[in-house]
Short mmCIF file of C-alpha atoms in Angstrom, two decimals:
data_model
loop_
_atom_site.label_atom_id
_atom_site.label_comp_id
_atom_site.label_asym_id
_atom_site.label_seq_id
_atom_site.Cartn_x
_atom_site.Cartn_y
_atom_site.Cartn_z
CA UNK A 30 50.03 -2.19 -30.24
CA UNK A 31 46.52 -0.92 -28.53
CA UNK A 32 44.46 -4.61 -27.57
CA UNK A 33 40.94 -3.97 -27.67
CA UNK A 34 40.13 -6.48 -24.83
CA UNK A 35 36.72 -7.87 -25.54
CA UNK A 36 33.81 -8.54 -22.48
CA UNK A 37 33.31 -12.43 -23.02
CA UNK A 38 32.65 -15.79 -21.19
CA UNK A 39 33.60 -19.32 -21.64
CA UNK A 40 30.81 -21.00 -19.95
CA UNK A 41 27.17 -19.94 -19.25
CA UNK A 42 25.87 -18.11 -22.41
CA UNK A 43 28.78 -18.61 -24.02
CA UNK A 44 29.36 -15.00 -25.75
CA UNK A 45 32.92 -15.69 -26.63
CA UNK A 46 33.93 -15.07 -30.14
CA UNK A 47 36.87 -13.61 -32.59
CA UNK A 48 36.77 -10.72 -34.27
CA UNK A 49 37.36 -11.04 -37.71
CA UNK A 50 41.28 -9.88 -37.61
CA UNK A 51 41.30 -12.31 -34.84
CA UNK A 52 40.41 -14.88 -36.67
CA UNK A 53 43.09 -14.55 -39.80
CA UNK A 54 45.57 -14.66 -36.69
CA UNK A 55 44.57 -17.95 -35.52
CA UNK A 56 47.30 -21.08 -35.48
CA UNK A 57 45.89 -23.21 -37.99
CA UNK A 58 47.65 -26.47 -36.92
CA UNK A 59 47.36 -28.49 -40.09
CA UNK A 60 50.01 -28.36 -42.40
CA UNK A 61 48.96 -30.44 -44.92
CA UNK A 62 45.43 -32.21 -45.59
CA UNK A 63 46.03 -35.17 -43.58
CA UNK A 64 46.81 -35.46 -39.78
CA UNK A 65 48.92 -37.94 -37.79
CA UNK A 66 51.36 -37.54 -34.86
CA UNK A 67 54.65 -35.88 -35.40
CA UNK A 68 57.55 -34.66 -33.11
CA UNK A 69 56.19 -31.27 -35.04
CA UNK A 70 58.38 -29.05 -33.06
CA UNK A 71 60.26 -25.64 -34.95
CA UNK A 72 61.92 -22.73 -33.15
CA UNK A 73 59.73 -20.25 -31.52
CA UNK A 74 60.53 -17.59 -33.23
CA UNK A 75 58.36 -14.48 -34.99
CA UNK A 76 56.73 -16.11 -38.24
CA UNK A 77 53.55 -15.69 -40.26
CA UNK A 78 51.90 -12.68 -41.54
CA UNK A 79 51.66 -9.14 -39.75
CA UNK A 80 49.59 -9.55 -36.51
CA UNK A 81 50.49 -13.54 -36.40
CA UNK A 82 50.08 -15.37 -33.22
CA UNK A 83 54.00 -15.96 -34.03
CA UNK A 84 54.48 -12.72 -34.14
CA UNK A 85 55.08 -12.38 -30.36
CA UNK A 86 56.68 -15.24 -28.22
CA UNK A 87 53.65 -14.72 -25.69
CA UNK A 88 51.12 -14.16 -27.27
CA UNK A 89 48.67 -11.40 -25.69
CA UNK A 90 44.85 -11.45 -27.76
CA UNK A 91 41.65 -9.74 -27.28
CA UNK A 92 40.77 -12.37 -25.47
CA UNK A 93 43.22 -11.74 -22.43
CA UNK A 94 40.79 -9.88 -19.82
CA UNK A 95 38.04 -12.43 -20.33
CA UNK A 96 40.33 -15.85 -20.50
CA UNK A 97 42.05 -13.77 -16.92
CA UNK A 98 38.30 -13.44 -15.27
CA UNK A 99 37.22 -17.39 -16.21
CA UNK A 100 40.80 -18.72 -15.02
CA UNK A 101 39.86 -16.62 -11.90
CA UNK A 102 36.56 -18.49 -11.57
CA UNK A 103 38.04 -22.02 -12.21
CA UNK A 104 40.55 -21.33 -9.54
CA UNK A 105 37.76 -20.53 -6.97
CA UNK A 106 35.88 -23.78 -8.04
CA UNK A 107 38.72 -25.59 -7.79
CA UNK A 108 42.15 -24.60 -6.38
CA UNK A 109 43.83 -28.27 -7.05
CA UNK A 110 44.03 -26.54 -10.53
CA UNK A 111 47.42 -24.58 -9.76
CA UNK A 112 50.19 -26.79 -7.59
CA UNK A 113 53.65 -26.78 -7.55
CA UNK A 114 55.92 -29.30 -5.85
CA UNK A 115 58.01 -28.12 -2.93
CA UNK A 116 61.55 -28.05 -4.86
CA UNK A 117 60.06 -26.01 -7.55
CA UNK A 118 60.01 -22.62 -6.34
CA UNK A 119 63.48 -21.19 -7.88
CA UNK A 120 61.43 -22.55 -10.85
CA UNK A 121 58.74 -20.13 -10.09
CA UNK A 122 60.37 -16.97 -10.35
CA UNK A 123 62.55 -18.20 -13.13
CA UNK A 124 58.62 -18.30 -15.44
CA UNK A 125 57.49 -15.28 -13.41
CA UNK A 126 60.48 -13.21 -14.86
CA UNK A 127 60.07 -15.08 -18.12
CA UNK A 128 56.38 -13.39 -19.01
CA UNK A 129 56.79 -10.44 -17.04
CA UNK A 130 59.38 -9.45 -19.04
CA UNK A 131 57.63 -10.48 -22.48
CA UNK A 132 54.81 -9.04 -21.64
CA UNK A 133 56.26 -5.81 -20.89
CA UNK A 134 58.52 -5.92 -23.83
CA UNK A 135 56.34 -6.68 -26.50
CA UNK A 136 53.12 -5.21 -25.12
CA UNK A 137 54.41 -1.69 -23.64
CA UNK A 138 50.63 0.07 -23.72
CA UNK A 139 49.49 -2.66 -21.06
CA UNK A 140 52.41 -3.96 -19.32
CA UNK A 141 55.24 -2.42 -17.35
CA UNK A 142 57.98 -3.65 -15.58
CA UNK A 143 60.70 -2.72 -13.71
CA UNK A 144 63.83 -3.60 -12.00
CA UNK A 145 65.96 -1.92 -9.14
CA UNK A 146 67.80 -4.55 -8.19
CA UNK A 147 66.06 -7.07 -6.39
CA UNK A 148 62.80 -4.83 -6.09
CA UNK A 149 60.94 -5.00 -9.09
CA UNK A 150 57.40 -3.01 -10.19
CA UNK A 151 54.77 -4.41 -12.31
CA UNK A 152 52.13 -2.85 -13.78
CA UNK A 153 49.60 -4.75 -15.64
CA UNK A 154 46.84 -1.82 -17.18
CA UNK A 155 44.24 -4.41 -18.63
CA UNK A 156 43.55 -5.98 -14.88
CA UNK A 157 44.34 -2.96 -13.17
CA UNK A 158 46.99 -4.39 -10.80
CA UNK A 159 50.39 -2.17 -9.65
CA UNK A 160 52.48 -4.29 -7.93
CA UNK A 161 55.90 -3.72 -6.09
CA UNK A 162 57.63 -6.53 -4.92
CA UNK A 163 60.94 -8.10 -4.20
CA UNK A 164 62.03 -10.09 -6.61
CA UNK A 165 63.28 -13.84 -4.85
CA UNK A 166 60.80 -13.14 -1.82
CA UNK A 167 57.29 -14.63 -2.25
CA UNK A 168 56.22 -13.05 0.86
CA UNK A 169 56.02 -9.81 -1.23
CA UNK A 170 53.32 -11.33 -3.43
CA UNK A 171 49.85 -11.82 -2.90
CA UNK A 172 50.15 -15.79 -4.57
CA UNK A 173 53.07 -17.69 -4.98
CA UNK A 174 55.51 -16.58 -7.99
CA UNK A 175 53.78 -18.71 -10.70
CA UNK A 176 49.99 -19.03 -9.15
CA UNK A 177 50.73 -14.99 -9.37
CA UNK A 178 51.85 -14.38 -12.72
CA UNK A 179 49.74 -17.26 -14.38
CA UNK A 180 46.78 -15.18 -13.00
CA UNK A 181 47.79 -12.63 -15.36
CA UNK A 182 48.81 -14.07 -18.89
CA UNK A 183 46.75 -16.47 -21.32
CA UNK A 184 47.32 -20.41 -21.34
CA UNK A 185 48.25 -23.26 -19.49
CA UNK A 186 51.62 -23.22 -17.54
CA UNK A 187 53.75 -26.41 -16.46
CA UNK A 188 56.70 -25.94 -15.12
CA UNK A 189 58.91 -29.51 -15.61
CA UNK A 190 61.93 -30.29 -14.20
CA UNK A 191 64.76 -32.10 -15.35
CA UNK A 192 66.80 -34.55 -13.52
CA UNK A 193 68.18 -38.71 -13.86
CA UNK A 194 67.83 -38.40 -17.80
CA UNK A 195 64.08 -37.66 -17.84
CA UNK A 196 61.59 -34.45 -17.43
CA UNK A 197 59.09 -34.52 -14.74
CA UNK A 198 56.07 -32.76 -14.27
CA UNK A 199 56.45 -31.11 -10.78
CA UNK A 200 54.49 -27.47 -11.13
CA UNK A 201 51.14 -26.12 -13.06
CA UNK A 202 48.93 -23.76 -13.91
CA UNK A 203 46.02 -25.67 -15.36
CA UNK A 204 42.70 -24.68 -16.19
CA UNK A 205 42.01 -24.70 -20.39
CA UNK A 206 42.85 -27.73 -20.88
CA UNK A 207 42.00 -30.71 -23.31
CA UNK A 208 41.22 -33.21 -20.77
CA UNK A 209 43.82 -33.95 -18.70
CA UNK A 210 44.24 -33.44 -14.95
CA UNK A 211 47.00 -31.86 -13.56
CA UNK A 212 45.99 -32.85 -9.77
CA UNK A 213 46.60 -36.62 -10.52
CA UNK A 214 49.34 -36.13 -13.26
CA UNK A 215 51.47 -33.81 -10.83
CA UNK A 216 54.96 -35.66 -10.32
CA UNK A 217 54.87 -38.15 -13.17
CA UNK A 218 57.35 -38.21 -15.54
CA UNK A 219 57.12 -37.28 -19.19
CA UNK A 220 56.56 -40.59 -20.78
CA UNK A 221 54.23 -41.27 -17.50
CA UNK A 222 51.82 -38.35 -18.41
CA UNK A 223 51.67 -38.96 -21.90
CA UNK A 224 50.83 -42.32 -21.17
CA UNK A 225 47.07 -42.64 -22.39
CA UNK A 226 47.44 -40.78 -25.90
CA UNK A 227 46.80 -43.53 -28.73
CA UNK A 228 49.55 -44.61 -31.41
CA UNK A 229 51.74 -42.15 -30.92
CA UNK A 230 54.47 -43.94 -28.34
CA UNK A 231 54.84 -47.14 -30.79
CA UNK A 232 55.78 -44.38 -33.58
CA UNK A 233 58.42 -43.20 -31.18
CA UNK A 234 57.49 -40.11 -30.79
CA UNK A 235 57.82 -39.31 -27.56
CA UNK A 236 61.04 -41.22 -27.17
CA UNK A 237 62.04 -38.75 -29.95
CA UNK A 238 60.14 -35.68 -28.19
CA UNK A 239 62.35 -36.74 -25.09
CA UNK A 240 65.63 -36.75 -26.54
CA UNK A 241 65.11 -33.16 -28.46
CA UNK A 242 63.79 -31.23 -24.73
CA UNK A 243 66.43 -32.29 -22.81
CA UNK A 244 68.78 -30.44 -24.85
CA UNK A 245 66.74 -27.75 -25.06
CA UNK A 246 68.90 -24.75 -24.62
CA UNK A 247 67.87 -21.22 -22.97
CA UNK A 248 67.42 -18.40 -25.40
CA UNK A 249 66.00 -20.94 -27.73
CA UNK A 250 62.21 -21.69 -27.05
CA UNK A 251 60.95 -23.92 -29.80
CA UNK A 252 57.09 -24.87 -30.73
CA UNK A 253 54.61 -27.18 -31.81
CA UNK A 254 51.02 -27.10 -32.50
CA UNK A 255 48.29 -29.76 -31.21
CA UNK A 256 44.86 -29.44 -31.49
CA UNK A 257 41.15 -31.17 -30.52
CA UNK A 258 37.23 -29.82 -31.12
CA UNK A 259 35.12 -28.30 -28.14
CA UNK A 260 31.64 -27.92 -28.38
CA UNK A 261 31.39 -24.16 -27.33
CA UNK A 262 34.03 -21.78 -27.01
CA UNK A 263 34.69 -23.53 -23.55
CA UNK A 264 38.38 -23.04 -21.87
CA UNK A 265 37.38 -25.29 -19.10
CA UNK A 266 37.47 -28.85 -20.28
CA UNK A 267 39.06 -30.48 -17.61
CA UNK A 268 38.00 -33.98 -16.43
CA UNK A 269 37.25 -32.60 -13.02
CA UNK A 270 34.47 -31.10 -14.85
CA UNK A 271 33.21 -33.46 -17.45
CA UNK A 272 29.94 -34.40 -15.79
CA UNK A 273 29.27 -30.62 -16.27
CA UNK A 274 30.35 -30.44 -20.14
CA UNK A 275 30.40 -33.57 -21.53
CA UNK A 276 26.84 -33.44 -22.44
CA UNK A 277 27.13 -30.15 -24.75
CA UNK A 278 28.31 -33.00 -27.12
CA UNK A 279 24.59 -34.43 -27.27
CA UNK A 280 23.47 -30.41 -28.34
CA UNK A 281 24.96 -30.39 -31.90
CA UNK A 282 22.84 -30.74 -34.79
CA UNK A 283 23.21 -29.86 -38.54
CA UNK A 284 21.25 -26.33 -37.76
CA UNK A 285 24.25 -24.96 -35.32
CA UNK A 286 27.53 -26.59 -36.16
CA UNK A 287 28.97 -23.97 -37.67
CA UNK A 288 28.09 -22.07 -33.95
CA UNK A 289 28.41 -24.91 -31.80
CA UNK A 290 31.73 -26.85 -33.07
CA UNK A 291 34.63 -25.15 -32.06
CA UNK A 292 38.82 -26.09 -33.55
CA UNK A 293 41.12 -25.84 -30.46
CA UNK A 294 44.14 -25.46 -31.31
CA UNK A 295 47.28 -26.19 -28.86
CA UNK A 296 50.18 -23.31 -29.16
CA UNK A 297 52.36 -25.10 -27.11
CA UNK A 298 55.74 -23.39 -26.37
CA UNK A 299 58.99 -25.02 -24.04
CA UNK A 300 61.44 -22.71 -22.48
CA UNK A 301 64.64 -23.86 -20.65
CA UNK A 302 64.68 -21.53 -17.66
CA UNK A 303 67.99 -20.07 -16.80
CA UNK A 304 68.35 -20.73 -12.74
CA UNK A 305 66.32 -24.17 -12.10
CA UNK A 306 67.39 -25.64 -15.33
CA UNK A 307 63.35 -26.59 -15.55
CA UNK A 308 61.14 -26.01 -19.09
CA UNK A 309 58.74 -23.92 -19.24
CA UNK A 310 55.80 -25.64 -20.97
CA UNK A 311 53.27 -23.42 -21.93
CA UNK A 312 50.17 -24.97 -23.75
CA UNK A 313 48.07 -22.09 -24.94
CA UNK A 314 44.79 -22.61 -26.25
CA UNK A 315 42.76 -21.11 -28.88
CA UNK A 316 39.29 -21.48 -30.34
CA UNK A 317 37.35 -20.84 -33.38
CA UNK A 318 33.93 -21.51 -34.48
CA UNK A 319 33.38 -23.72 -37.44
CA UNK A 320 31.79 -20.77 -39.00
CA UNK A 321 34.99 -17.93 -37.95
CA UNK A 322 36.76 -20.77 -39.63
CA UNK A 323 35.61 -21.68 -42.89
CA UNK A 324 35.86 -17.70 -43.99
CA UNK A 325 39.21 -18.41 -44.46
CA UNK A 326 38.43 -20.80 -48.28
CA UNK A 327 41.91 -22.88 -47.32
CA UNK A 328 41.76 -23.78 -43.96
CA UNK A 329 37.81 -24.69 -44.96
CA UNK A 330 38.88 -27.32 -47.43
CA UNK A 331 41.95 -28.42 -45.64
CA UNK A 332 40.15 -29.17 -42.05
CA UNK A 333 37.55 -30.92 -43.59
CA UNK A 334 39.71 -33.32 -45.57
CA UNK A 335 41.57 -33.51 -41.95
CA UNK A 336 38.39 -34.29 -40.30
CA UNK A 337 37.03 -36.87 -42.79
CA UNK A 338 40.07 -39.06 -43.13
CA UNK A 339 41.23 -39.02 -38.99
CA UNK A 340 42.42 -42.64 -37.99
CA UNK A 341 39.47 -44.07 -35.87
CA UNK A 342 42.24 -44.25 -32.99
CA UNK A 343 42.05 -39.95 -32.66
CA UNK A 344 38.67 -39.97 -33.25
CA UNK A 345 37.76 -41.99 -29.89
CA UNK A 346 40.81 -40.10 -28.19
CA UNK A 347 40.06 -36.75 -28.73
CA UNK A 348 36.01 -37.52 -28.16
CA UNK A 349 34.85 -36.60 -31.70
CA UNK A 350 32.86 -39.46 -31.90
CA UNK A 351 29.25 -38.03 -31.69
CA UNK A 352 29.78 -34.96 -33.35
CA UNK A 353 32.10 -35.83 -36.06
CA UNK A 354 29.77 -37.14 -38.85
CA UNK A 355 27.72 -33.78 -38.87
CA UNK A 356 30.92 -31.46 -38.97
CA UNK A 357 32.21 -32.94 -41.98
CA UNK A 358 29.48 -32.64 -43.42
CA UNK A 359 28.69 -29.27 -42.97
CA UNK A 360 32.06 -28.59 -43.74
CA UNK A 361 31.80 -30.72 -47.11
CA UNK A 362 29.65 -27.38 -48.12
CA UNK A 363 32.98 -25.79 -48.29
CA UNK A 364 35.40 -27.81 -50.15
CA UNK A 365 35.29 -27.92 -53.57
CA UNK A 366 38.10 -30.29 -53.88
CA UNK A 367 40.53 -27.72 -55.40
CA UNK A 368 44.61 -28.18 -53.55
CA UNK A 369 45.45 -26.66 -50.82
CA UNK A 370 48.51 -24.27 -50.88
CA UNK A 371 51.29 -26.27 -48.06
CA UNK A 372 51.83 -24.78 -44.89
CA UNK A 373 49.12 -23.32 -42.02
CA UNK A 374 49.15 -19.82 -43.23
CA UNK A 375 46.02 -18.27 -45.14
CA UNK A 376 46.82 -17.81 -48.48
CA UNK B 27 36.77 -49.37 -22.50
CA UNK B 28 40.46 -50.08 -20.96
CA UNK B 29 43.08 -49.02 -22.99
CA UNK B 30 45.89 -51.55 -22.32
CA UNK B 31 49.72 -50.59 -22.13
CA UNK B 32 49.49 -46.65 -20.64
CA UNK B 33 53.11 -46.28 -19.77
CA UNK B 34 52.07 -44.56 -16.41
CA UNK B 35 50.94 -48.04 -15.22
CA UNK B 36 53.20 -49.86 -13.38
CA UNK B 37 55.53 -52.88 -13.65
CA UNK B 38 56.38 -54.82 -10.63
CA UNK B 39 59.67 -57.07 -11.76
CA UNK B 40 59.96 -59.08 -8.74
CA UNK B 41 61.41 -58.92 -4.74
CA UNK B 42 65.30 -59.89 -6.41
CA UNK B 43 67.35 -59.64 -3.21
CA UNK B 44 69.79 -57.38 -3.26
CA UNK B 45 73.05 -58.92 -2.21
CA UNK B 46 74.66 -55.78 -1.32
CA UNK B 47 72.03 -54.61 1.18
CA UNK B 48 73.16 -54.15 4.55
CA UNK B 49 69.81 -54.20 6.15
CA UNK B 50 66.13 -55.56 4.58
CA UNK B 51 62.84 -53.80 5.23
CA UNK B 52 59.88 -56.41 3.08
CA UNK B 53 56.57 -55.07 3.89
CA UNK B 54 53.78 -58.13 3.13
CA UNK B 55 50.52 -58.19 2.15
CA UNK B 56 48.34 -61.62 2.07
CA UNK B 57 49.47 -63.85 -0.40
CA UNK B 58 52.92 -61.88 -0.58
CA UNK B 59 54.28 -63.61 1.77
CA UNK B 60 54.81 -66.71 -1.43
CA UNK B 61 57.23 -63.75 -2.80
CA UNK B 62 59.09 -64.29 -0.14
CA UNK B 63 59.16 -67.73 0.53
CA UNK B 64 60.33 -68.40 -3.57
CA UNK B 65 63.36 -66.16 -3.01
CA UNK B 66 64.22 -68.63 0.00
CA UNK B 67 64.00 -71.13 -2.47
CA UNK B 68 65.97 -69.38 -5.28
CA UNK B 69 68.68 -67.61 -3.37
CA UNK B 70 68.59 -69.32 0.15
CA UNK B 71 67.96 -67.69 3.54
CA UNK B 72 71.11 -66.04 4.26
CA UNK B 73 69.25 -62.45 3.85
CA UNK B 74 66.94 -63.48 6.51
CA UNK B 75 69.81 -62.84 9.25
CA UNK B 76 69.51 -59.18 8.06
CA UNK B 77 65.78 -58.71 7.24
CA UNK B 78 62.77 -57.06 9.06
CA UNK B 79 59.08 -58.34 7.90
CA UNK B 80 55.92 -56.31 8.12
CA UNK B 81 53.03 -57.89 7.87
CA UNK B 82 49.60 -57.49 7.09
CA UNK B 83 47.74 -61.19 7.47
CA UNK B 84 48.91 -64.33 8.33
CA UNK B 85 52.46 -64.25 8.58
CA UNK B 86 53.27 -67.49 10.18
CA UNK B 87 54.96 -69.50 7.56
CA UNK B 88 57.40 -66.57 7.44
CA UNK B 89 57.83 -66.27 11.52
CA UNK B 90 58.95 -70.00 10.82
CA UNK B 91 61.84 -68.97 8.92
CA UNK B 92 62.92 -66.95 12.13
CA UNK B 93 64.15 -64.05 10.30
CA UNK B 94 65.62 -60.67 12.20
CA UNK B 95 62.54 -59.30 13.08
CA UNK B 96 58.78 -59.73 12.24
CA UNK B 97 56.00 -57.73 13.11
CA UNK B 98 52.23 -58.30 11.83
CA UNK B 99 50.32 -55.27 12.08
CA UNK B 100 46.15 -55.50 12.17
CA UNK B 101 45.63 -53.05 9.22
CA UNK B 102 47.54 -51.54 6.59
CA UNK B 103 47.69 -47.91 7.71
CA UNK B 104 49.29 -49.40 11.23
CA UNK B 105 51.95 -50.86 9.18
CA UNK B 106 52.24 -47.57 7.19
CA UNK B 107 52.60 -45.66 10.19
CA UNK B 108 55.26 -47.67 11.81
CA UNK B 109 57.26 -47.89 8.22
CA UNK B 110 57.13 -44.22 8.10
CA UNK B 111 58.28 -43.68 11.42
CA UNK B 112 61.47 -46.52 10.30
CA UNK B 113 62.52 -45.24 7.25
CA UNK B 114 62.68 -41.21 8.74
CA UNK B 115 65.95 -42.77 11.09
CA UNK B 116 67.04 -45.22 8.38
CA UNK B 117 70.64 -45.49 7.21
CA UNK B 118 72.21 -45.77 3.67
CA UNK B 119 72.41 -49.87 2.54
CA UNK B 120 69.00 -49.68 3.10
CA UNK B 121 66.66 -51.93 0.81
CA UNK B 122 62.62 -51.92 0.96
CA UNK B 123 60.82 -54.63 -0.66
CA UNK B 124 57.27 -54.93 -1.37
CA UNK B 125 54.93 -57.90 -2.12
CA UNK B 126 50.91 -58.03 -1.95
CA UNK B 127 47.82 -56.59 -3.97
CA UNK B 128 48.47 -53.26 -6.56
CA UNK B 129 46.73 -50.78 -3.59
CA UNK B 130 49.30 -52.22 -1.27
CA UNK B 131 52.38 -51.69 -2.88
CA UNK B 132 51.32 -48.26 -4.13
CA UNK B 133 50.62 -47.46 -0.39
CA UNK B 134 53.37 -48.56 0.90
CA UNK B 135 55.30 -46.68 -1.89
CA UNK B 136 54.05 -44.13 -1.25
CA UNK B 137 55.18 -43.77 2.13
CA UNK B 138 58.72 -44.52 1.14
CA UNK B 139 59.23 -42.20 -1.53
CA UNK B 140 57.63 -39.47 0.95
CA UNK B 141 60.99 -40.36 3.11
CA UNK B 142 63.07 -39.59 0.22
CA UNK B 143 63.60 -43.26 -1.13
CA UNK B 144 63.58 -43.23 -4.95
CA UNK B 145 60.79 -45.69 -6.31
CA UNK B 146 63.27 -47.20 -8.73
CA UNK B 147 65.50 -48.88 -6.18
CA UNK B 148 62.40 -50.45 -4.24
CA UNK B 149 61.79 -54.20 -5.24
CA UNK B 150 58.09 -54.84 -6.06
CA UNK B 151 55.98 -58.27 -6.49
CA UNK B 152 52.34 -58.31 -7.53
CA UNK B 153 50.32 -61.49 -5.80
CA UNK B 154 46.89 -61.97 -5.08
CA UNK B 155 43.95 -60.22 -5.90
CA UNK B 156 44.09 -58.11 -9.10
CA UNK B 157 41.72 -55.65 -7.09
CA UNK B 158 42.90 -52.20 -7.98
CA UNK B 159 42.62 -48.64 -5.46
CA UNK B 160 41.09 -45.92 -7.56
CA UNK B 161 40.56 -42.25 -7.58
CA UNK B 162 37.57 -40.58 -8.87
CA UNK B 163 38.68 -37.84 -11.06
CA UNK B 164 35.85 -35.98 -10.43
CA UNK B 165 35.53 -35.37 -6.44
CA UNK B 166 39.27 -36.81 -5.61
CA UNK B 167 37.87 -39.43 -3.58
CA UNK B 168 39.67 -43.39 -3.43
CA UNK B 169 38.25 -46.44 -2.96
CA UNK B 170 39.96 -49.30 -2.37
CA UNK B 171 39.54 -52.74 -3.54
CA UNK B 172 37.89 -51.70 -6.96
CA UNK B 173 37.19 -55.00 -8.74
CA UNK B 174 34.88 -53.93 -11.42
CA UNK B 175 34.86 -51.63 -14.28
CA UNK B 176 32.17 -49.54 -14.25
CA UNK B 177 32.70 -49.33 -10.32
CA UNK B 178 30.24 -46.59 -8.19
CA UNK B 179 32.74 -43.91 -6.27
CA UNK B 180 32.30 -44.64 -2.60
CA UNK B 181 31.94 -40.69 -2.21
CA UNK B 182 30.02 -38.57 -4.73
CA UNK B 183 28.31 -41.72 -6.11
CA UNK B 184 29.18 -41.39 -9.80
CA UNK B 185 29.88 -44.53 -12.28
CA UNK B 186 33.11 -44.81 -13.05
CA UNK B 187 35.43 -46.35 -15.73
CA UNK B 188 38.61 -47.76 -14.43
CA UNK B 189 41.42 -46.45 -16.89
CA UNK B 190 44.95 -47.69 -16.78
CA UNK B 191 46.62 -44.37 -16.15
CA UNK B 192 48.04 -44.53 -12.49
CA UNK B 193 49.33 -41.76 -10.22
CA UNK B 194 52.48 -42.95 -7.72
CA UNK B 195 52.05 -39.96 -5.74
CA UNK B 196 48.13 -40.73 -5.68
CA UNK B 197 48.92 -44.19 -5.44
CA UNK B 198 45.78 -44.85 -7.55
CA UNK B 199 44.44 -45.46 -10.61
CA UNK B 200 42.21 -42.98 -12.37
CA UNK B 201 38.48 -43.51 -12.60
CA UNK B 202 36.46 -41.02 -14.94
CA UNK B 203 32.16 -40.83 -15.01
CA UNK B 204 31.32 -43.68 -17.93
CA UNK B 205 27.82 -42.11 -18.58
CA UNK B 206 28.66 -38.25 -18.61
CA UNK B 207 27.60 -37.82 -21.89
CA UNK B 208 23.79 -39.47 -20.69
CA UNK B 209 23.39 -39.73 -17.64
CA UNK B 210 22.25 -43.04 -16.45
CA UNK B 211 23.13 -44.89 -19.19
CA UNK B 212 26.46 -46.43 -17.37
CA UNK B 213 26.71 -50.25 -18.29
CA UNK B 214 26.41 -52.77 -16.07
CA UNK B 215 29.60 -53.35 -14.19
CA UNK B 216 31.94 -55.96 -15.30
CA UNK B 217 34.25 -58.29 -13.25
CA UNK B 218 37.46 -56.99 -14.66
CA UNK B 219 40.35 -56.96 -11.66
CA UNK B 220 39.13 -60.31 -10.01
#
């Protein structure tokens, strides 16, 4: 598979957009016409039409190169976005192995990995990287292993340690997040880092999710979809930079809704790591403009209904208050009231 | 505004003397003295013979109980410095107790965790002011003794909403810019943590 990587930006002039082919592979997060939190996990196995975001388990798409450039800019401004507690080194190597193997196996035109014992040779053609190193010896790489490979992999990454019947957020590379701080949350357990999420605790969602994840097995990753909305195709909606992006919410007008307002979907996948018994938590962010979304009639109808009927606590928590009415109004033009088919895929 | 019931918000369940501990280290700030006196009232004073007290503020009422050892530090950082040295040489059978304001409890706990003590094993009781220690999520600066929300970050000057979200590692609540959408529209500070 030869991907044509786009030259685009996720800041300042915001030139990022999706090609018509990329729109059809968007992981649309609503399987019905309404939304509430749930433990919506399923096996992370190939699904959907050919070329869909679920085709390969570590997905690489046309935004790869531009996203990696944006990550480098974030890290230059704020190195605290990538941190690992000292006991996580083995899990860092597990992570490097997993991401290199998947990218090389599924995108051989772009990546290759050759192993001779612990002597590894990694080639990343889109980023023009050719690296020989000793697996297990961090001094043979220009960064620690997690930082090295996640500077070359789309999505945010958290490595979660398992002990005392709990999961602990003990390492991460987080530059494309929906308003949470790795620097603040690192070292917290599963309940603590989800502390600010409304309603879901009372629904028992986190108790069930934790119980499920503590039993996650190697070779059987799982996924779930999560979502929010973002003004402009901005990947770095961190709390650290909130004063820089919050004002975007006031720039939405009835004329620019289609271009400015984005549905932000997180394809979250969870992987048991073989040596450390930690869990790799991948939070891959996909952005789609309203005017792109409505080119799929089913998604236009459904998202109109979901957004219109969203519980007020979620509107507030997801930061949609300012621009939701205008967006619902804009989307209503694309909703003729016809029934929608179940499931997330386009008709 | 302040979303209550966030799970990361610490819960202080009381000093509860551990009868099996061979050595007790008490770290006490200000009105935290009362928590110890309450323990003596309910559990008797036998534990005092194996107890060492590190105090900030007036501790004369504790001195009167004649514990094994009592030392008064002029400020919190000096107490933390001595505590760290004590814990680095500590043996099995030690129990750590903390009583005082939340900011004090958090900072002592931070040192204890860094010295390898499981935070679940530390006995804590909140006494005194409800003022909070808050980290600005934007500049990362920490402001002690925050009584209002919003408050002005003493480092970067932004007006911060104090959340209930708490980090043990940083020993602080999270502060987030309250008027980021429309700078200059921050509401007047309200006394939230007297």
